XYZ file of C-alpha atoms in Angstrom:
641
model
C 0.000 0.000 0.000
C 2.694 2.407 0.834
C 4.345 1.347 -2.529
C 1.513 2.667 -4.714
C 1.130 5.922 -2.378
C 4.450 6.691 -4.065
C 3.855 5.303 -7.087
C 1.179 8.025 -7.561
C 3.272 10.859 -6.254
C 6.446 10.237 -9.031
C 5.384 12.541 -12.027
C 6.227 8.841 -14.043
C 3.167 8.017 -13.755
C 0.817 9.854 -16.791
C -2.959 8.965 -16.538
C -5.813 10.592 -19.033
C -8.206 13.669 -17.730
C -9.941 13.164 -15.114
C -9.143 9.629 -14.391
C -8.758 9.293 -10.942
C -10.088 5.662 -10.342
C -5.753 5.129 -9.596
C -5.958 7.626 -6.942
C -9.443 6.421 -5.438
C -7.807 2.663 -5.313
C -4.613 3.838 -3.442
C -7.288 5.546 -0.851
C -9.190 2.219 -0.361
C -6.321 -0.081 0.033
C -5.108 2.625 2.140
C -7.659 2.289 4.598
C -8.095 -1.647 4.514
C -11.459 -0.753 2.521
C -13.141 -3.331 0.347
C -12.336 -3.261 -3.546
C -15.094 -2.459 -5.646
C -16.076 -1.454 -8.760
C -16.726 1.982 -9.441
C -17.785 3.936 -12.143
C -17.443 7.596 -11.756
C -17.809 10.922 -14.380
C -16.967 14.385 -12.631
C -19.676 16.356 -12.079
C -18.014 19.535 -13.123
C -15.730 19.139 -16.329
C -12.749 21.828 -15.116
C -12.362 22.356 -11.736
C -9.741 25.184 -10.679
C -7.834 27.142 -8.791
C -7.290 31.370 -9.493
C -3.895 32.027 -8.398
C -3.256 35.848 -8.503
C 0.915 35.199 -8.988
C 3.497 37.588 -7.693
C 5.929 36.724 -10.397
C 7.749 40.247 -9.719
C 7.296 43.663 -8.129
C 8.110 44.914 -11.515
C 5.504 43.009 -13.498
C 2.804 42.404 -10.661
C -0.820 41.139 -10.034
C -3.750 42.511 -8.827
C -2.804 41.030 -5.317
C 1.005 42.097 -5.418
C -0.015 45.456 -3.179
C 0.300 42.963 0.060
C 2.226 40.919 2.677
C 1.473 37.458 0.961
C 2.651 38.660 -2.316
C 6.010 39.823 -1.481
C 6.699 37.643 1.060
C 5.725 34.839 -2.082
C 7.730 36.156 -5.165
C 10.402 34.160 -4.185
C 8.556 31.160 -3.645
C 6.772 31.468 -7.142
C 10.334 30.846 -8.622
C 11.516 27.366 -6.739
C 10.105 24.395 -8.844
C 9.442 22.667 -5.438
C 6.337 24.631 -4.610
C 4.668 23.912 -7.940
C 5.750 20.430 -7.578
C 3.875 20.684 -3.975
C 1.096 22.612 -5.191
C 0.022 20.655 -7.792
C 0.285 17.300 -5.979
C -2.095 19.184 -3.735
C -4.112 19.763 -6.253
C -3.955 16.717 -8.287
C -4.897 14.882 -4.900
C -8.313 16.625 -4.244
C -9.124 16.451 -8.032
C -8.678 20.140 -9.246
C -7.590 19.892 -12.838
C -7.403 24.074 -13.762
C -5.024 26.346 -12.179
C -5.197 29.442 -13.766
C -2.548 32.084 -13.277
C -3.602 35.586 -13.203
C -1.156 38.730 -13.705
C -1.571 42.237 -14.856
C 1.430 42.294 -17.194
C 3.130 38.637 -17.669
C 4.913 39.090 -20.762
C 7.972 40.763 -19.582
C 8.339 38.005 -17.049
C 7.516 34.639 -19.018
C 8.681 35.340 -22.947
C 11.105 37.024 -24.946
C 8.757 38.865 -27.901
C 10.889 38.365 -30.875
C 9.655 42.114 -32.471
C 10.080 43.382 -28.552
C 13.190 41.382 -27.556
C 14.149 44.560 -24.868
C 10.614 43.912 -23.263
C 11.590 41.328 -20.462
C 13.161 41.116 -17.590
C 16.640 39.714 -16.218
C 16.398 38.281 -12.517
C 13.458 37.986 -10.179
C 13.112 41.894 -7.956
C 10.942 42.716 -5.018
C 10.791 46.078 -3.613
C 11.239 48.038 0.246
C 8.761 50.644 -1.052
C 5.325 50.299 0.602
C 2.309 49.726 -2.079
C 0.056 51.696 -2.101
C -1.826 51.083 -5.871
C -5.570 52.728 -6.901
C -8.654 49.770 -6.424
C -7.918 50.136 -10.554
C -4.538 48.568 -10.382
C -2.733 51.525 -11.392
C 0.310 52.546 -9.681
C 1.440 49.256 -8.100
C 4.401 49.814 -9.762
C 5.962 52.982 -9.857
C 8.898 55.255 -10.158
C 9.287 55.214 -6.478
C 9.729 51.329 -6.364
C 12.116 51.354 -8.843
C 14.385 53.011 -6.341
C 13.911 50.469 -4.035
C 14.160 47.003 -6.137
C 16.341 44.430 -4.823
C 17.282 40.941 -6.539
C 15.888 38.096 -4.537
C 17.044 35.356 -7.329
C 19.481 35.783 -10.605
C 17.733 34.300 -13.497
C 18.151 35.393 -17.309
C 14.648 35.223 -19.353
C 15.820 32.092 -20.775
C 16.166 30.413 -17.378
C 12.232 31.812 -16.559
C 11.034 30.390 -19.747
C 12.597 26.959 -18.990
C 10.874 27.263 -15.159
C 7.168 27.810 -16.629
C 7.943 25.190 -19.368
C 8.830 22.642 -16.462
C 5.589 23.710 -14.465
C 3.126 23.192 -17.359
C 4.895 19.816 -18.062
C 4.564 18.704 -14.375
C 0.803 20.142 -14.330
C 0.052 17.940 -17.657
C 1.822 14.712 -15.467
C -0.884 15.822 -12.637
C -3.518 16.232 -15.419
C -3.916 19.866 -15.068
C -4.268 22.298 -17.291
C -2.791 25.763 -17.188
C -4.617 29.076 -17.953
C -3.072 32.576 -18.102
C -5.788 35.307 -17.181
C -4.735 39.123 -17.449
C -6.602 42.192 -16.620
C -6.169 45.766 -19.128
C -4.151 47.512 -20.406
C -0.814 47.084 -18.540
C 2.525 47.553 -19.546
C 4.267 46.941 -16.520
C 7.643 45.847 -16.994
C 8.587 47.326 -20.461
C 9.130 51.074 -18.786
C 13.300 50.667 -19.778
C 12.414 48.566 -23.502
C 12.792 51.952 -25.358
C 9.991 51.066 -27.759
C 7.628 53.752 -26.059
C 5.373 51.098 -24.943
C 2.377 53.055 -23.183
C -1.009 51.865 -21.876
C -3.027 54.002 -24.589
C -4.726 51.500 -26.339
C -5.034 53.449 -29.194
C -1.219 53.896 -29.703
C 0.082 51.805 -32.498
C 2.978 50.446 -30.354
C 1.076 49.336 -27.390
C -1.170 47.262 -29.604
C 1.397 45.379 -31.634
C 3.020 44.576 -28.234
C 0.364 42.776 -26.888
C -0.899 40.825 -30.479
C 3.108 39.923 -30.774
C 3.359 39.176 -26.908
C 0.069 36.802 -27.286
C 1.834 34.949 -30.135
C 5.262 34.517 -28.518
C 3.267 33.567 -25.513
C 1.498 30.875 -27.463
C 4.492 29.401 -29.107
C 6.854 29.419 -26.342
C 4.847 27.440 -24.150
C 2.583 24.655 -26.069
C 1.550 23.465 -23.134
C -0.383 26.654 -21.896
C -4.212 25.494 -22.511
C -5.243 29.633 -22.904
C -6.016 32.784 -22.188
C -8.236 34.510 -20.041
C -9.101 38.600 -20.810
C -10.465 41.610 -19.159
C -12.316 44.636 -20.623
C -12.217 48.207 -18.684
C -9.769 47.641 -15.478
C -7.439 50.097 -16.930
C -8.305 51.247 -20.219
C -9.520 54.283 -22.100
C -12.693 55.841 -24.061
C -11.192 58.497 -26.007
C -7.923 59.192 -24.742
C -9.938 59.688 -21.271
C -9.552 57.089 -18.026
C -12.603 56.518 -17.138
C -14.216 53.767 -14.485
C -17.919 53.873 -16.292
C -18.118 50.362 -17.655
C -20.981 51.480 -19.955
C -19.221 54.145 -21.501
C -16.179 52.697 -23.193
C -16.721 48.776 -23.352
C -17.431 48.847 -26.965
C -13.952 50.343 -27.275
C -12.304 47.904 -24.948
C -13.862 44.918 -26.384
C -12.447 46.172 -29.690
C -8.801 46.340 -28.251
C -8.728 43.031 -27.090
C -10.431 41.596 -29.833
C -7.723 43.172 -32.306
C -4.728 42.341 -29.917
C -5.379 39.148 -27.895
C -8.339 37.395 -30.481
C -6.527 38.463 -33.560
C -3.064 37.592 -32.016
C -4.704 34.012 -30.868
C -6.871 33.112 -34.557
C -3.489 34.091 -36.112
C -1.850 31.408 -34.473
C -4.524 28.967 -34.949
C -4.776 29.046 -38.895
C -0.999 28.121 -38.638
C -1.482 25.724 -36.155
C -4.886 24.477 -36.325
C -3.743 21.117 -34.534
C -3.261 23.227 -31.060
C -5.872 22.633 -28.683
C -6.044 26.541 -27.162
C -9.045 28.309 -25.421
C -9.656 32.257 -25.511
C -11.640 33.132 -22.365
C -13.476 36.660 -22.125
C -14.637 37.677 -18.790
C -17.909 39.611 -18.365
C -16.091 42.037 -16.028
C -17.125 45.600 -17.244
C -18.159 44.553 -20.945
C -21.568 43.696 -22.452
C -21.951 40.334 -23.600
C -23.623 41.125 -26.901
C -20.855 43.009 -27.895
C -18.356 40.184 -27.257
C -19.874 38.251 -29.067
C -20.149 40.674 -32.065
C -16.638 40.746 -31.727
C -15.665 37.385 -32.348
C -18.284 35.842 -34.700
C -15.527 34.909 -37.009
C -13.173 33.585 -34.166
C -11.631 30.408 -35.350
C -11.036 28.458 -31.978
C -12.190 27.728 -28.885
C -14.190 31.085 -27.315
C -15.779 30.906 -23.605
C -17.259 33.404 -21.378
C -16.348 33.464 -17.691
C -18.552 35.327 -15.061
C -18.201 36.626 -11.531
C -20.555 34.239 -9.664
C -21.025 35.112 -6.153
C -19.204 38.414 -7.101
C -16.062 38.831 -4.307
C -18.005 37.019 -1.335
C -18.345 33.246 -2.130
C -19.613 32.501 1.882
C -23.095 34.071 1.158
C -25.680 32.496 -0.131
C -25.529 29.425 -2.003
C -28.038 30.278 -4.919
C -26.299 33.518 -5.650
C -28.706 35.453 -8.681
C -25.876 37.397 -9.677
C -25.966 35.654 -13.174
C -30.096 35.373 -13.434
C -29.768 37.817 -16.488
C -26.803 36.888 -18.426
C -28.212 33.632 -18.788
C -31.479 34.436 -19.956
C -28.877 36.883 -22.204
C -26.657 34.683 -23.483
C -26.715 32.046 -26.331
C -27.612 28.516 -25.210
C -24.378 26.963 -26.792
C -22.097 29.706 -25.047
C -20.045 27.713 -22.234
C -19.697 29.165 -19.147
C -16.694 29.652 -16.876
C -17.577 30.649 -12.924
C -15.133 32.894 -11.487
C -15.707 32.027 -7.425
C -13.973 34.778 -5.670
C -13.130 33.603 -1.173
C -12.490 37.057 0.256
C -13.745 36.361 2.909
C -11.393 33.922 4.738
C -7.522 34.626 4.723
C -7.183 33.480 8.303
C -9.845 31.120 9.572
C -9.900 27.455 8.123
C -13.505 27.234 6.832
C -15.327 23.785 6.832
C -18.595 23.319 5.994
C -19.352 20.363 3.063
C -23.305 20.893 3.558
C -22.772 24.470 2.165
C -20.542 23.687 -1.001
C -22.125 20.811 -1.712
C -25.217 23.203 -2.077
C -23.588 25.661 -3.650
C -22.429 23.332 -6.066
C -25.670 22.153 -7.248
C -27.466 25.720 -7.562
C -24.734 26.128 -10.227
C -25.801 26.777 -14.043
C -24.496 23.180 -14.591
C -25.895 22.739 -18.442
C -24.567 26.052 -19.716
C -20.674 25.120 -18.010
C -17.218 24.253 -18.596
C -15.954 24.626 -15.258
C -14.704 27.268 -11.790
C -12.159 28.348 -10.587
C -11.926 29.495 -7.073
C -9.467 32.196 -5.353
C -8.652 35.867 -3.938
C -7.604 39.099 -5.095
C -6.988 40.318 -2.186
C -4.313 37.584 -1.124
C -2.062 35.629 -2.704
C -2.293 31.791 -2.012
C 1.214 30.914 -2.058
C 3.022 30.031 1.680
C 1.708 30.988 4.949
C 3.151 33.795 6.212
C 0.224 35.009 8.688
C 0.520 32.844 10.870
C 2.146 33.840 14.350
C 5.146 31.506 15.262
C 5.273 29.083 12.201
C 8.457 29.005 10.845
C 7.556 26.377 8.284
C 5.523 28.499 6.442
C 3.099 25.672 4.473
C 1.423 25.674 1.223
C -2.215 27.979 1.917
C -3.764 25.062 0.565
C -1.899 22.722 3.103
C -2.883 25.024 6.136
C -6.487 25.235 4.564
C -6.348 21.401 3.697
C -9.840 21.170 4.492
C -11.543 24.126 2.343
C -9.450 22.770 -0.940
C -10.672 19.132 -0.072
C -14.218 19.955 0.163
C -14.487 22.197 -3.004
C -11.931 19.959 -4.992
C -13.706 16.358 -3.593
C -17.510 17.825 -4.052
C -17.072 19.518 -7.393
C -16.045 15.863 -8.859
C -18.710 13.845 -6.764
C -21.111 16.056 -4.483
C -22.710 12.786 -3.616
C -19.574 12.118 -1.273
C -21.072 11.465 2.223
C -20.919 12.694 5.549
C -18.436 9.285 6.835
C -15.944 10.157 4.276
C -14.913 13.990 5.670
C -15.517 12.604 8.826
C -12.844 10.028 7.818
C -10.288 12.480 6.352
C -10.303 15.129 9.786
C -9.554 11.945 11.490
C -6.879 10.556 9.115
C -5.373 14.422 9.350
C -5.196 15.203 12.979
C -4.435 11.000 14.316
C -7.789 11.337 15.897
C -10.012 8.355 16.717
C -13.751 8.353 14.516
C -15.683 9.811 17.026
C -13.195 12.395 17.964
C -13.579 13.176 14.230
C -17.186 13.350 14.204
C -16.979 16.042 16.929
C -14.446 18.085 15.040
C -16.638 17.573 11.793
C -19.910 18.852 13.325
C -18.228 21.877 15.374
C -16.013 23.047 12.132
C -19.426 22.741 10.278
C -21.111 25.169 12.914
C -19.390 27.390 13.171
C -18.517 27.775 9.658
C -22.004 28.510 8.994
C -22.072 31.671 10.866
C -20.544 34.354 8.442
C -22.358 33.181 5.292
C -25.452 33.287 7.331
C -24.831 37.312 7.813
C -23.221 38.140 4.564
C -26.934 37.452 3.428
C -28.162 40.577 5.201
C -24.644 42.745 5.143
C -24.212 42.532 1.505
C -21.082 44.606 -0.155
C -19.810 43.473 -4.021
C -16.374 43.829 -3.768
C -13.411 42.740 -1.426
C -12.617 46.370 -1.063
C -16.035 47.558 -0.049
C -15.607 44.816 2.946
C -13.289 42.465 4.330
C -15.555 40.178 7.380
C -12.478 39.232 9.519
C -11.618 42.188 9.787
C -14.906 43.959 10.362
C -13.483 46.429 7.872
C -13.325 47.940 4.491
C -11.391 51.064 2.274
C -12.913 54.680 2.061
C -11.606 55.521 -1.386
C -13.157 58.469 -0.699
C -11.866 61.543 1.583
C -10.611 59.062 3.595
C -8.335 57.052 1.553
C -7.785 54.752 4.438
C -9.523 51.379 5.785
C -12.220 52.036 8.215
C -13.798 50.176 10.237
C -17.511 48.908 9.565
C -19.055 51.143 12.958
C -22.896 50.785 13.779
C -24.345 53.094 10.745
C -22.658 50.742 8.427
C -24.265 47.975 9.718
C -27.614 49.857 10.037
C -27.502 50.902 6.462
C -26.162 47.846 4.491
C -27.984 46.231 2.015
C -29.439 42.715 1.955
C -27.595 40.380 -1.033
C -29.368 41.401 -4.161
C -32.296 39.376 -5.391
C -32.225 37.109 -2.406
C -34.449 35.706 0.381
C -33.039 38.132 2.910
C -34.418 41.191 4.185
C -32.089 44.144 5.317
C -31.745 46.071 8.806
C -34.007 48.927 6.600
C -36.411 46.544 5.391
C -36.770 44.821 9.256
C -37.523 47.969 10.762
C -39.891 49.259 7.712
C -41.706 46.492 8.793
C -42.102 46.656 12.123
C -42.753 50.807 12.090
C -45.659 50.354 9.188
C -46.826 46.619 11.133
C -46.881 44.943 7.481
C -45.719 41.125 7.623
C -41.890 41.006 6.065
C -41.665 38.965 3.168
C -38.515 38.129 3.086
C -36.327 35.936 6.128
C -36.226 38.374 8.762
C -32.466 39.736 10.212
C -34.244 38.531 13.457
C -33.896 34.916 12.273
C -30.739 35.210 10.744
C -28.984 36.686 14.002
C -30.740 33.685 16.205
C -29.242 31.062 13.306
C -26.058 32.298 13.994
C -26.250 32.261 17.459
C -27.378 28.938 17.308
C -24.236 27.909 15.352
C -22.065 29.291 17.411
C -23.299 27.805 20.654
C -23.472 24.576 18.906
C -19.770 24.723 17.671
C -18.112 26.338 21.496
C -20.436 23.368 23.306
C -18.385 20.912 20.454
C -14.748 21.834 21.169
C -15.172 22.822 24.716
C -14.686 19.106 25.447
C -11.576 18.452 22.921
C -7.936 18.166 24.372
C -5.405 18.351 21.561
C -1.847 16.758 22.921
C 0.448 19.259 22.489
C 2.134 17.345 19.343
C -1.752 17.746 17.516
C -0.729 21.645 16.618
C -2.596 21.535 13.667
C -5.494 20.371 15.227
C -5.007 22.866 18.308
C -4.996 25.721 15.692
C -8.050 24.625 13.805
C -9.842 24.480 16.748
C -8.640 28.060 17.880
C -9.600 28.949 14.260
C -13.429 27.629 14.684
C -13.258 29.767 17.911
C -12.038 32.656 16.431
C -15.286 32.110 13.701
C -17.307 31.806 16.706
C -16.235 35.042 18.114
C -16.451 37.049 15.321
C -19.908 35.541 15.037
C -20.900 36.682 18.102
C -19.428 40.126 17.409
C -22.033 40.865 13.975
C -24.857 39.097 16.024
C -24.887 41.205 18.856
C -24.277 44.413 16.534
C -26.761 43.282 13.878
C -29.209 43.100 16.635
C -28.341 46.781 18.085
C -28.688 48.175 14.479
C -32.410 46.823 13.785
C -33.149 48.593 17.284
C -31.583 51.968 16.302
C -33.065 51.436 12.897
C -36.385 51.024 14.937
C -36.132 53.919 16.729
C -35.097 56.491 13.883
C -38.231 55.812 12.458
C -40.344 56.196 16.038
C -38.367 57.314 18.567
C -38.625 54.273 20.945
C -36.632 55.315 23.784
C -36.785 51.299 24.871
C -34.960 50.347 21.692
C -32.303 52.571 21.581
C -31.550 51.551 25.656
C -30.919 48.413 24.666
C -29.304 49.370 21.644
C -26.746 50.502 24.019
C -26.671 47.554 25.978
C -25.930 45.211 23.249
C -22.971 47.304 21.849
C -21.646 46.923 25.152
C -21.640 43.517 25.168
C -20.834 43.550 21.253
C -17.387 45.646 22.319
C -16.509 43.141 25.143
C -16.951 40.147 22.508
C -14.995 42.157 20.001
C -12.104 42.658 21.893
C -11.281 38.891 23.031
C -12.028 37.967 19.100
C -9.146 40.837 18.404
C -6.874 39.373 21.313
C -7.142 36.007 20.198
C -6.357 37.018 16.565
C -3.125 38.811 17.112
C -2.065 35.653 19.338
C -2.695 33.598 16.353
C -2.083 35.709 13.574
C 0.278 38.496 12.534
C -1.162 41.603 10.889
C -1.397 42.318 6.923
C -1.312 44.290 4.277
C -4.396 43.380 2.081
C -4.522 44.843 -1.782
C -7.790 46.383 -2.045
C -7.497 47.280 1.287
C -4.620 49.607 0.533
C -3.001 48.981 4.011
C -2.413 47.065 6.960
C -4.995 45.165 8.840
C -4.645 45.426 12.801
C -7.935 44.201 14.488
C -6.737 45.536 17.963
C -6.611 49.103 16.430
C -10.624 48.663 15.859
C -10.608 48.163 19.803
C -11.092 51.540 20.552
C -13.821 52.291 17.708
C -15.914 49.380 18.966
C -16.454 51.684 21.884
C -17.276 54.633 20.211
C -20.198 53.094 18.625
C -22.168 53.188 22.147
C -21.386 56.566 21.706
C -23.052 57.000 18.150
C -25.971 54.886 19.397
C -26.340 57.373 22.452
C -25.933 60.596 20.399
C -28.847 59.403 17.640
């Protein structure tokens, strides 16, 4: 048995897509299980990974303005973490990892009309980041002061690197995607060929259709490309961020650049298997398609699914009208977007598995899951670790419930119960404790983020109670007791907001909708169920990992407690706005007290665990403890209104 484990682990071994029966037979004989015969088709087709990379501070991602990113552009250049990562992913049946960068050319291929646009060596940088929500300015003058050379490579040597990652992602079955956002040029500032990011210059647009071909002929193993209309463009001559004003325009550059760069190489290589991907991001689907009715390949349409928060609700409607949109033979790539956990370990295989099956399932090709605003490369949060382990070693558990389900969501409750025991050298029923408290309490957040709705990763980050004022401020802020009063319910969904609660109860009209009332109890409920759970578990002190998941299930219940005892003082001030309800806003007050006290052991207990970030759209550093004294102040706001 322990000769086929590593059997399967030596990239020897070359089985077809999404044959896994070899892997499923090592697990059985494994576990002394009985042999049987199994026949098994994946439920979804592709099943991925979005890695925002940090190949270089001079050519960066959208998730390069951040701890995680720098503190991984090394790592993203030692063979040995792809060869762990995609054993990782191999494992827990993922077969797409798709690589996303703002300007990747300079860093991956030599352009044979642009041969002075790449880049020698591997550079990070001392200068803070401090880049617009846009992606602008991530890279500047500034930080070109301040580069310094954490490995000597020549572009040669980083061509030869991706060309050995693809190869050992084929050997794990997985195919490799290259996603960028537009128009970037980072990278080619010292070229000399006046590269610029006007899309209407001449130069800039045979860069990218000659950088798309070079791209697609130096590595034949890259399976596509993935585009983005609007994220940095222009409508004539004139930045702009109104999507509906200049996505004809956009559509057009990319179109003439990446789709006429990609059908080029197709008519004189019609044997290469390649896939052009157009996101929905800022464009209008009818005019994509206009744009590439004579493509000659592959051409797929990828959409933002649960938009930035994935831990909502499970039958997001986000995409209601670009179905009913788009043509029936379109396929469909799901972009799942997790900013919501960068700390906790989530576990909760009742919620994917229902997520999974409220997807458009007919209409797909696949998903691929991941951040923008953090990069999941090694660990370098947490307090004390000097390992520093794969993010999708620490969160084993997430990848192996998204990865597992999204092949077979009919796997049962015995078999995660099985793999938290195999993990942590904990007896069955030890397991099925750990199981059903990880479940709880990972329950609690996607309860609320169905009545404190916010689209983007910058307009809200839930650990951290937080979000960026790209206004006056320019800073993050903390979410204080107007936010919460004022926040929308997730669009379209069965959830009625704080405003819509206390509507109800001022006019006496029956709520239509699941009430924030029953919402705050659920979580509650979770929480209590999940503290009752682990109160009676005793790691030894060699069962770390297990000691920190169940601090991290804590944590989740703390921070639960935290937006139910807050979300509760909101309807009551909400109330009392409307009729001045001297009773309500009393224990308004009463409840942020309590709210503050359960805020400031969930901040404790996070700076034990976990040191403090800089986050990309956040544009800064994340310290919970410097929320302590805010927390207070919102007694204060509830006593003034």
């Amino acid at each position: 048995m322990e000769v086929i484990s590593r059997i399967l682990l030596t990239p020897a071994i070359e089985f077809a897509l999404d044959k896994y029966g070899i892997l499923d037979l090592a697990e059985e004989l494994k576990l002394n299980m009985t042999l049987r015969d199994c026949e098994q088709a994946p439920y979804l087709k592709y099943r991925g990974i979005k890695f925002n990379i940090p190949l270089d501070a001079r050519t960066p991602s959208y998730s390069d303005a951040s701890t995680s990113a720098t503190k991984n552009i090394p790592q993203i250049w030692e063979l040995s973490f792809w060869y762990s990562f995609l054993d990782r992913m191999a494992e827990e049946k993922y077969n797409v990892l798709s690589l996303w960068s703002l300007s990747p050319f300079p860093s991956m291929v030599r352009i044979p009309e642009f041969p002075r646009a790449c880049l020698e060596d591997v550079k990070v940088t001392t200068k803070p980041f401090h880049a617009a929500l846009s992606g602008r300015g991530i890279y500047g003058e500034g930080h070109r002061k301040s580069l310094i050379t954490v490995k000597r490579m020549s572009i040669e040597e980083k061509i030869s690197f991706w060309r050995s990652v693809m190869e050992y992602a084929k050997l794990r079955c997985i195919r490799v995607f290259l996603f960028t956002w537009n128009v970037f040029v980072y990278g080619t500032e010292d070229s000399g060929y006046g590269i610029t990011e006007d899309q209407n210059h001449p130069v800039t647009r045979e860069y990218f259709y000659c950088g798309i071909k070079a791209l697609m002929e130096t590595y034949p193993l890259l399976a596509g490309i993935g585009v983005t209309a609007g994220e940095n463009m222009t409508f004539n001559g004139t930045s702009t961020d109104d999507a509906s004003s200049f996505s004809v325009t956009d559509i057009g550059f990319i179109a003439e650049t990446y789709g006429r760069a990609v059908a080029d190489y197709l008519r004189e290589h019609p044997e290469r298997d390649f896939t052009l991907i157009h996101r929905m991001q800022m464009a209008r689907y009818d005019k994509i398609m206009e744009a590439y009715t004579q493509f000659p390949g592959k051409f797929e349409i990828s959409f933002k699914y649960s938009q930035a928060h994935m831990y909502s609700s499970t039958k997001p409607r986000f995409i209601q009208e670009f179905l009913e949109e788009k043509n029936p033979d379109t396929k469909v790539w799901l972009t799942v977007r997790n900013d919501d956990y960068y700390m906790c370990r989530w576990g909760n295989p009742d919620f994917a598995r229902e997520y999974l099956k409220q997807m458009p399932v007919d209409c797909m090709n696949g998903f691929y899951m991941g951040s923008d605003g953090f990069t999941w490369g090694r660990d370098y949060m947490t307090v004390g670790d000097e390992e520093h382990p794969l993010v999708i070693d620490k969160m084993w558990y997430m990848f192996k419930i998204w990865g597992q389900l999204s092949y077979n969501p009919e796997l049962p409750e015995d078999y995660f119960i099985r793999e938290i025991s195999r993990r942590f050298h904990i007896d069955g029923a030890k397991g099925a404790v750990v199981y059903r408290a990880w479940r709880a309490a990972s329950r609690i957040l996607p309860e609320f983020q169905c009545i404190h709705w916010h689209d983007f990763d910058f307009q809200w980050y839930p650990e951290g109670c937080c979000m960026y004022d790209n206004g006056e401020e320019d800073k993050i802020v903390f979410a204080d007791i107007h936010e919460f009063m004022e926040c929308p319910a997730i669009p379209k969904g069965e959830y009625a907001s704080v405003q819509e609660y206390a509507d109800s109860i001022v006019s006496g009209a029956a709520l239509q909708k699941i009430s924030p009332v029953d919402t705050v109890r659920a979580m509650e409920v979770f929480a209590a169920e999940a503290e009752e759970l682990i109160a009676g578990l005793y790691p030894e002190p060699e069962q770390k990992e297990l000691s920190r998941t169940l601090y991290d299930i804590d944590l989740m219940c703390r921070l639960g407690r935290y937006f139910a005892w807050k979300e509760k003082a909101a309807m009551n001030l909400a109330v009392y706005q409307r009729k001045e309800d001297t009773a309500r806003k009393q224990e308004a007050v009463r409840q942020l007290r309590i709210a503050a006290d359960v805020w400031k052991g969930y901040s404790a207990k996070v700076n034990n665990a976990y040191i403090p970030q800089v986050l990309t759209r956040l544009c800064g550093k994340v310290n919970v403890q410097e929320f302590d004294e805010i927390v207070d102040l919102d007694i204060l706001l509830a006593k003034e209104m």
